[in-house]
Coordinates of C-alpha atoms and ligand atoms in Angstrom, one line a residue:
M23 CA -2.1 -9.8 21.8
T24 CA 0.0 -6.6 21.6
D25 CA 2.8 -7.9 23.9
L26 CA 3.9 -10.2 21.0
W27 CA 4.5 -7.1 18.8
P28 CA 6.3 -4.4 20.7
A29 CA 6.3 -0.9 19.2
I30 CA 9.2 -0.1 16.9
A31 CA 8.1 3.5 16.1
D32 CA 7.2 6.1 18.8
P33 CA 5.6 4.0 21.6
L34 CA 3.2 6.7 22.7
L35 CA 2.0 7.0 19.1
V36 CA 1.6 3.2 18.8
E37 CA -0.4 3.1 22.0
R38 CA -2.8 5.8 20.8
L39 CA -3.0 4.1 17.4
R40 CA -4.0 0.8 18.9
A41 CA -6.7 2.4 21.0
V42 CA -8.1 4.4 18.1
V43 CA -8.0 1.4 15.7
A44 CA -9.7 -0.9 18.2
R45 CA -12.5 1.7 18.8
D46 CA -13.0 3.1 15.2
V47 CA -11.7 0.5 12.7
A48 CA -11.9 -3.0 14.1
P49 CA -15.7 -3.1 14.8
H50 CA -16.4 -2.3 11.1
A51 CA -13.8 -4.4 9.4
A52 CA -15.9 -7.5 8.5
E53 CA -18.8 -5.3 7.2
I54 CA -16.5 -3.1 5.0
D55 CA -15.2 -6.3 3.4
R56 CA -18.7 -7.9 3.1
V57 CA -20.4 -4.9 1.4
D58 CA -17.3 -3.7 -0.5
A59 CA -18.1 0.0 0.1
Y60 CA -15.6 2.8 0.7
P61 CA -15.3 3.3 4.5
L62 CA -15.8 7.0 4.4
D63 CA -16.8 7.5 8.1
V64 CA -13.9 5.4 9.3
V65 CA -11.4 7.3 7.0
R66 CA -12.7 10.6 8.2
S67 CA -12.4 9.6 11.9
L68 CA -8.8 8.6 11.2
A69 CA -8.3 12.0 9.6
R70 CA -9.6 13.7 12.7
E71 CA -7.0 11.8 14.7
G72 CA -4.3 13.2 12.4
F73 CA -3.4 9.9 10.8
N74 CA -4.3 10.6 7.1
A75 CA -1.6 13.1 6.5
I76 CA 0.9 12.1 9.2
T77 CA 4.0 12.7 7.0
V78 CA 2.7 15.9 5.3
P79 CA 4.8 18.9 6.5
K80 CA 3.2 20.9 9.3
E81 CA 3.2 24.0 7.1
Y82 CA 0.6 22.3 4.9
G83 CA -1.5 21.1 7.8
G84 CA 0.0 17.6 8.2
G85 CA 1.6 15.9 11.1
G86 CA 5.2 16.4 10.0
R87 CA 6.1 13.0 11.3
S88 CA 8.6 10.5 10.0
I89 CA 8.0 7.6 7.6
L90 CA 8.9 5.3 10.5
D91 CA 5.9 6.6 12.5
C92 CA 3.8 6.3 9.3
V93 CA 4.7 2.6 9.0
A94 CA 3.2 2.2 12.5
V95 CA -0.1 3.8 11.2
F96 CA -0.3 1.3 8.3
E97 CA 0.7 -1.7 10.4
E98 CA -1.9 -1.0 13.1
V99 CA -4.8 -0.1 10.7
G100 CA -3.9 -3.1 8.5
Y101 CA -4.0 -5.3 11.6
A102 CA -7.8 -4.4 11.9
S103 CA -8.7 -3.9 8.3
G104 CA -6.6 -4.3 5.1
A105 CA -9.3 -2.5 3.2
T106 CA -9.2 0.6 5.4
A107 CA -5.4 0.7 5.3
T108 CA -5.7 0.5 1.5
S109 CA -8.0 3.5 1.6
L110 CA -5.2 5.4 3.5
I111 CA -2.5 4.3 1.1
T112 CA -4.1 6.0 -1.9
I113 CA -4.3 9.2 0.2
F114 CA -0.7 8.8 1.2
Q115 CA 0.4 8.3 -2.5
T116 CA -1.4 11.4 -3.6
A117 CA -0.1 13.5 -0.7
E118 CA 3.5 12.2 -1.3
V119 CA 3.6 12.8 -5.0
L120 CA 2.2 16.3 -4.5
N121 CA 4.6 17.1 -1.6
L122 CA 7.7 15.8 -3.5
F123 CA 7.0 17.0 -7.0
A124 CA 4.0 19.5 -7.3
N125 CA 4.3 23.3 -7.6
E126 CA 3.5 25.5 -4.5
T127 CA 0.0 26.3 -5.8
L128 CA -1.1 22.7 -6.0
K129 CA 0.5 21.9 -2.6
R130 CA -1.3 24.8 -0.8
R131 CA -4.6 23.9 -2.5
H132 CA -4.7 20.2 -1.8
L133 CA -2.4 19.1 1.1
P134 CA -4.4 20.9 3.8
R135 CA -7.6 19.4 2.5
I136 CA -6.0 15.9 2.5
A137 CA -5.1 16.5 6.2
E138 CA -8.8 17.3 6.8
G139 CA -10.0 14.0 5.2
L140 CA -10.0 14.5 1.4
V141 CA -10.3 11.1 -0.3
C142 CA -7.7 10.7 -3.1
S143 CA -6.7 8.1 -5.7
Y144 CA -3.5 7.3 -7.6
A145 CA -4.2 6.1 -11.1
M146 CA -1.5 4.7 -13.3
T147 CA -2.9 1.3 -14.5
E148 CA -4.8 1.0 -17.8
A149 CA -6.5 -2.0 -19.3
A150 CA -3.5 -2.7 -21.5
H151 CA -0.7 -1.4 -19.2
G152 CA -0.3 -2.7 -15.7
S153 CA 3.3 -3.3 -14.5
D154 CA 4.7 -1.4 -17.6
V155 CA 3.7 2.3 -17.3
K156 CA 6.5 3.6 -19.6
H157 CA 4.0 3.8 -22.5
L158 CA 0.4 4.7 -21.9
D159 CA -2.8 5.0 -24.0
T160 CA -4.0 8.0 -21.9
K161 CA -2.8 11.1 -23.7
A162 CA -2.4 14.8 -22.6
R163 CA -2.0 17.7 -25.0
R164 CA -1.4 21.4 -24.3
D165 CA -4.3 23.6 -25.5
G166 CA -4.1 27.3 -24.8
E167 CA -4.1 27.8 -21.0
G168 CA -4.7 24.2 -20.1
W169 CA -4.1 20.5 -20.6
V170 CA -6.6 18.2 -22.3
L171 CA -6.7 14.6 -21.2
D172 CA -8.1 11.6 -23.1
G173 CA -8.0 8.0 -22.0
E174 CA -9.0 5.6 -19.3
K175 CA -7.6 4.2 -16.1
S176 CA -8.6 0.9 -14.5
F177 CA -8.3 -0.7 -11.0
V178 CA -8.4 2.8 -9.4
T179 CA -8.5 2.1 -5.7
S180 CA -10.7 4.4 -3.5
A181 CA -12.0 6.0 -6.7
S182 CA -15.6 5.3 -5.8
K183 CA -15.3 8.2 -3.4
A184 CA -12.1 10.1 -4.4
E185 CA -12.4 13.9 -4.9
L186 CA -8.9 14.1 -6.3
F187 CA -6.9 11.9 -8.7
V188 CA -3.2 11.9 -9.6
I189 CA -2.9 10.2 -12.9
L190 CA -0.2 9.4 -15.4
A191 CA -0.7 10.4 -19.1
E192 CA 1.6 10.6 -22.1
T193 CA 2.5 14.0 -23.6
E194 CA 4.8 14.6 -26.6
K195 CA 7.7 14.6 -24.1
G196 CA 6.7 11.3 -22.4
V197 CA 4.8 10.1 -19.4
T198 CA 3.7 12.9 -17.1
A199 CA 1.8 13.2 -13.8
F200 CA -1.3 15.4 -13.5
A201 CA -3.7 16.3 -10.7
V202 CA -7.4 15.8 -11.8
P203 CA -10.2 17.0 -9.5
R204 CA -13.3 14.7 -9.6
D205 CA -15.5 17.5 -10.9
T206 CA -13.4 18.1 -14.0
P207 CA -15.8 18.3 -17.0
G208 CA -15.1 15.2 -19.1
A209 CA -13.9 13.0 -16.1
R210 CA -16.2 10.3 -14.9
T211 CA -15.9 7.1 -12.9
Y212 CA -17.8 3.9 -13.6
E213 CA -17.9 0.3 -12.4
S214 CA -16.5 -2.2 -14.9
G215 CA -16.0 -6.0 -15.0
S216 CA -12.7 -5.6 -13.2
S217 CA -13.9 -3.3 -10.4
A218 CA -14.9 -5.9 -7.8
T219 CA -11.9 -7.7 -6.4
F220 CA -11.8 -10.6 -3.9
G221 CA -9.4 -8.8 -1.6
L222 CA -8.7 -5.2 -0.4
R223 CA -12.5 -4.5 -0.8
N224 CA -12.6 -0.8 0.1
G225 CA -15.3 -0.2 -2.6
P226 CA -15.2 -1.1 -6.2
H227 CA -11.8 -0.3 -7.9
V228 CA -13.6 1.6 -10.6
N229 CA -12.5 2.9 -14.0
L230 CA -11.7 6.6 -14.5
E231 CA -12.7 7.8 -18.0
L232 CA -11.2 11.0 -19.3
K233 CA -12.8 12.4 -22.4
N234 CA -11.6 15.8 -23.6
A235 CA -11.1 16.5 -19.9
R236 CA -9.6 20.0 -19.4
I237 CA -7.5 20.9 -16.4
P238 CA -5.5 24.2 -15.7
L239 CA -1.8 24.3 -16.7
D240 CA -0.7 24.3 -13.0
H241 CA -2.2 20.9 -12.5
L242 CA 0.9 19.3 -14.0
V243 CA 2.7 17.5 -11.2
G244 CA 6.5 17.8 -11.5
E245 CA 8.1 18.2 -14.9
E246 CA 6.6 17.2 -18.2
G247 CA 8.0 13.9 -19.3
H248 CA 9.2 13.0 -15.8
G249 CA 6.1 11.1 -14.6
V250 CA 7.6 7.7 -14.5
R251 CA 10.3 9.0 -12.1
A252 CA 7.7 10.7 -9.9
A253 CA 5.6 7.5 -9.9
A254 CA 8.5 5.2 -9.2
T255 CA 9.7 7.4 -6.3
T256 CA 6.2 7.6 -4.8
L257 CA 5.8 3.8 -5.2
D258 CA 9.1 3.2 -3.5
H259 CA 7.7 5.0 -0.5
S260 CA 4.2 3.5 -0.6
R261 CA 5.7 0.0 -1.0
V262 CA 7.1 0.3 2.5
L263 CA 3.5 1.1 3.7
A264 CA 2.1 -1.8 1.7
A265 CA 4.6 -4.0 3.5
A266 CA 3.4 -2.6 6.8
I267 CA -0.2 -3.5 5.9
S268 CA 0.8 -7.1 5.1
I269 CA 2.6 -7.3 8.5
G270 CA -0.6 -6.1 10.2
I271 CA -2.6 -8.8 8.4
A272 CA 0.0 -11.5 9.3
R273 CA 0.0 -10.4 13.0
A274 CA -3.8 -10.5 13.1
A275 CA -3.9 -14.0 11.6
V276 CA -1.3 -15.3 14.1
D277 CA -3.1 -13.6 17.1
G278 CA -6.4 -15.1 16.0
A279 CA -5.0 -18.6 15.6
L280 CA -3.2 -18.4 18.9
T281 CA -6.3 -17.3 20.7
F282 CA -8.2 -20.3 19.2
A283 CA -5.4 -22.8 19.9
R284 CA -5.3 -21.9 23.5
E285 CA -9.0 -22.6 23.9
R286 CA -9.6 -25.5 21.6
V287 CA -9.2 -29.0 23.1
A288 CA -8.3 -32.1 21.1
F289 CA -7.2 -35.5 22.4
G290 CA -7.5 -34.1 25.9
K291 CA -5.0 -31.2 25.3
H292 CA -5.3 -27.6 24.3
V293 CA -4.3 -27.5 20.6
V294 CA -1.5 -25.0 21.4
E295 CA 0.2 -27.8 23.5
F296 CA 0.9 -29.9 20.4
Q297 CA 4.5 -29.4 19.3
G298 CA 3.4 -29.5 15.7
I299 CA 1.2 -26.5 16.2
Q300 CA 3.9 -24.7 18.2
W301 CA 6.3 -25.2 15.3
Y302 CA 3.8 -23.6 12.9
L303 CA 3.5 -20.6 15.3
A304 CA 7.3 -20.4 15.8
D305 CA 7.9 -20.2 12.1
L306 CA 5.3 -17.5 11.7
L307 CA 6.7 -15.4 14.6
A308 CA 10.2 -15.6 13.0
E309 CA 8.9 -14.7 9.6
I310 CA 6.8 -11.8 10.8
D311 CA 9.7 -10.4 13.0
A312 CA 12.0 -10.5 10.0
A313 CA 9.6 -8.8 7.7
R314 CA 8.8 -6.3 10.4
L315 CA 12.4 -5.4 11.0
L316 CA 13.1 -5.1 7.3
T317 CA 10.1 -2.8 6.8
Y318 CA 11.0 -0.5 9.6
D319 CA 14.6 -0.5 8.4
A320 CA 13.4 0.6 4.9
A321 CA 11.5 3.4 6.6
K322 CA 14.7 4.5 8.4
H323 CA 16.5 4.6 5.0
L324 CA 13.7 6.8 3.6
D325 CA 13.8 9.1 6.6
A326 CA 17.5 9.4 6.1
G327 CA 16.9 10.4 2.5
R328 CA 18.7 7.4 1.0
E329 CA 17.6 5.7 -2.3
I330 CA 15.7 2.7 -1.2
E331 CA 14.5 0.9 -4.3
R332 CA 16.2 -2.3 -3.0
T333 CA 14.9 -2.2 0.6
S334 CA 11.4 -1.1 -0.2
S335 CA 11.1 -3.8 -2.8
E336 CA 12.6 -6.4 -0.4
A337 CA 10.2 -5.3 2.3
K338 CA 7.0 -5.6 0.2
L339 CA 8.2 -8.9 -1.4
L340 CA 8.9 -10.5 2.0
A341 CA 6.0 -9.0 4.0
S342 CA 3.3 -9.9 1.4
R343 CA 4.6 -13.5 1.1
V344 CA 4.7 -13.8 4.9
A345 CA 1.2 -12.5 5.2
V346 CA -0.1 -15.1 2.7
H347 CA 1.7 -17.8 4.7
A348 CA 0.4 -16.5 8.0
A349 CA -3.2 -16.3 6.9
S350 CA -3.0 -19.8 5.3
Q351 CA -1.4 -21.4 8.4
A352 CA -3.9 -19.6 10.7
V353 CA -6.7 -21.5 8.9
Q354 CA -4.7 -24.7 9.3
I355 CA -4.3 -24.2 13.1
C356 CA -8.0 -23.4 13.5
G357 CA -9.2 -26.4 11.4
A358 CA -12.8 -26.3 10.3
W359 CA -13.4 -23.2 12.5
G360 CA -10.9 -21.3 10.5
C361 CA -12.9 -22.0 7.3
I362 CA -16.2 -20.7 8.4
E363 CA -17.5 -17.5 6.8
S364 CA -17.8 -15.6 10.0
A365 CA -14.2 -16.2 10.9
P366 CA -11.8 -13.4 9.8
F367 CA -9.2 -15.8 8.2
G368 CA -10.8 -15.8 4.7
R369 CA -10.6 -12.0 4.7
Y370 CA -6.9 -12.1 5.8
L371 CA -6.1 -14.6 3.1
R372 CA -7.8 -12.7 0.3
D373 CA -6.3 -9.4 1.4
A374 CA -2.8 -10.8 1.8
K375 CA -2.9 -12.5 -1.6
T376 CA -4.1 -9.3 -3.3
Y377 CA -1.1 -7.5 -1.9
E378 CA 1.3 -9.8 -3.8
I379 CA 0.0 -8.0 -6.9
A380 CA -1.4 -4.5 -6.0
G381 CA 1.2 -1.7 -5.7
G382 CA 3.9 -3.7 -7.6
S383 CA 3.7 -7.4 -8.1
S384 CA 6.2 -9.7 -6.5
E385 CA 7.8 -10.4 -10.0
I386 CA 8.3 -6.6 -10.6
L387 CA 9.8 -6.3 -7.1
R388 CA 12.3 -9.1 -7.9
N389 CA 13.2 -7.3 -11.1
T390 CA 13.9 -4.1 -9.2
I391 CA 16.2 -6.0 -6.8
G392 CA 17.8 -7.7 -9.8
K393 CA 18.4 -4.3 -11.4
F394 CA 20.0 -3.1 -8.2
L395 CA 22.3 -6.1 -8.2
Q396 CA 23.3 -5.6 -11.8
G397 CA 24.1 -1.9 -11.0
T398 CA 26.3 -2.9 -8.1
L399 CA 28.1 -5.6 -10.1
A400 CA 28.6 -3.4 -13.2
S401 CA 31.3 -1.5 -11.4
K402 CA 33.3 -4.8 -10.8
P403 CA 34.6 -6.7 -13.9
A404 CA 33.5 -10.3 -13.8
A405 CA 36.2 -12.9 -13.3
P406 CA 36.3 -16.1 -15.4
P407 CA 34.3 -18.8 -13.7
A408 CA 37.3 -20.9 -12.4
A409 CA 39.0 -17.8 -11.0
A410 CA 35.8 -16.6 -9.4
I411 CA 35.3 -20.0 -7.6
A412 CA 38.9 -20.0 -6.4
E413 CA 38.4 -16.4 -5.1
A414 CA 35.2 -17.3 -3.4
A415 CA 36.9 -20.4 -1.8
K416 CA 39.4 -18.1 -0.1
G417 CA 36.5 -16.6 1.9
Ligands
FAD511 C1 -6.9 -4.7 -5.6 C2 -6.1 -3.9 -6.6 C3 -6.0 -2.6 -6.5 C4 -5.3 -1.8 -7.4 N1 -5.2 -0.5 -7.3 C5 -4.6 0.3 -8.2 C6 -4.6 1.7 -8.1 O1 -5.1 2.3 -7.2 N2 -3.9 2.4 -9.1 C7 -3.3 1.8 -10.1 O2 -2.7 2.5 -10.9 N3 -3.3 0.4 -10.2 C8 -3.9 -0.3 -9.3 N4 -3.9 -1.7 -9.4 C9 -3.3 -2.3 -10.5 C10 -1.9 -3.0 -10.1 O3 -1.0 -2.0 -9.8 C11 -1.6 -3.9 -11.3 O4 -2.5 -4.9 -11.2 C12 -0.1 -4.4 -11.2 O5 0.8 -3.3 -11.4 C13 0.1 -5.5 -12.1 O6 -0.3 -5.2 -13.4 P1 -1.3 -6.2 -14.2 O7 -2.3 -6.8 -13.3 O8 -1.8 -5.6 -15.4 O9 -0.3 -7.4 -14.6 P2 0.6 -7.5 -15.9 O10 1.6 -6.3 -15.9 O11 -0.2 -7.7 -17.1 O12 1.4 -8.8 -15.5 C14 0.8 -10.1 -15.5 C15 1.8 -11.1 -14.8 O13 3.1 -11.0 -15.4 C16 4.1 -10.6 -14.5 N5 5.0 -9.7 -15.2 C17 4.7 -8.5 -15.8 N6 5.9 -8.0 -16.3 C18 6.9 -8.8 -15.9 C19 8.3 -8.8 -16.0 N7 8.9 -7.8 -16.7 N8 9.0 -9.8 -15.5 C20 8.4 -10.8 -14.8 N9 7.1 -10.9 -14.6 C21 6.3 -9.9 -15.1 C22 3.3 -9.8 -13.4 O14 4.0 -9.7 -12.2 C23 2.0 -10.7 -13.3 O15 2.3 -11.8 -12.5 C24 -4.6 -2.5 -8.5 C25 -4.7 -3.9 -8.6 C26 -5.4 -4.6 -7.6 C27 -5.5 -6.1 -7.8

């Protein structure tokens, strides 16, 4: 039901995306979720279409397109398969951190391969450190002409098939980002008790163990001790894309519910004719439109080179909440038929809920918006309560 959701990015790109996604992604979505295996063929076919590295500069083999267009990629792929879109997001994160922070050697080595379909993972989380990555148990030390890494990462999305990892580890100067090829001696992935998740099932979110793993000096990404900044900047960007995935899921849930409600008859009427059902749908359209506009607006800020901690956090916070609501209401509208295993609504609900946590939980996003607010207010001395109320009353 594409006419409900007109293109906001380049309309020709969106038209092509919708055709490619309907042909190459949608037919496999239920199976990817059911078997929980990395969708390698699907991801490679998207790479052939130029979607995996759409924002990577052309000089490194990418599409050289805007984040606005990239949002469309994630919205449309997310519409068909949250798990496939999640596979693309770890590729985007790796490409983005390399493009923004890495030295020329690393960029020239990896960015063209990413454009060709290299699978990548972005590993910050450890068993004892999730939201808080300012202190890590994974350590890195200089040793002659290289770095030696020791530690373990968990919940590493796409890592069952990733060839390249960007990880965070602590050096004596603080948290630092490193590029770690899969075949690094001392690096291995394995499935742990936390690997299988109920949502965003693009293969097990395996652990990455680093035992005396040696990488060359030039595999440092950015400056030593500046890894948190690199991670935060990259996350600001990828949060906009996570928001786009949530919008895709929400749209799919509403389209599915609407199709059902137009067919299903109860009390001699099509279900969609009941005003109560129309109100559910009206609320969802308003919520999705608002989240969509906010997300594309955040992309425009990014393209303009503005700091977007606030808008990217707001976009992900709102879009993930809207997606959970949309998936839940879609089940409600479809009644028992929405609950059956072969219907897609359970997948939408599980994927949507998982995005309230993965890539920055809703609480951490609220903290970021709160910090922005404090920063803005710091420049204005607070008035005593009575004076502040009198001032506000003047309008
Ligand atoms: C499907 C999936 C895929 C993932 N993929 C990756 C990946 O590829 N790479 C990676 O590095 N990580 C990944 N993660 C991990 C994810 O980023 C973390 O789960 C997330 O950052 C939250 O960390 P945590 O689960 O350890 O929660 P914790 O940090 O332990 O927090 C527990 C709860 O407390 C809240 N909380 C924590 N601190 C605060 C605070 N200061 N104020 C208010 N509330 C707070 C949290 O929001 C949460 O509700 C993935 C997670 C999932 C579920």
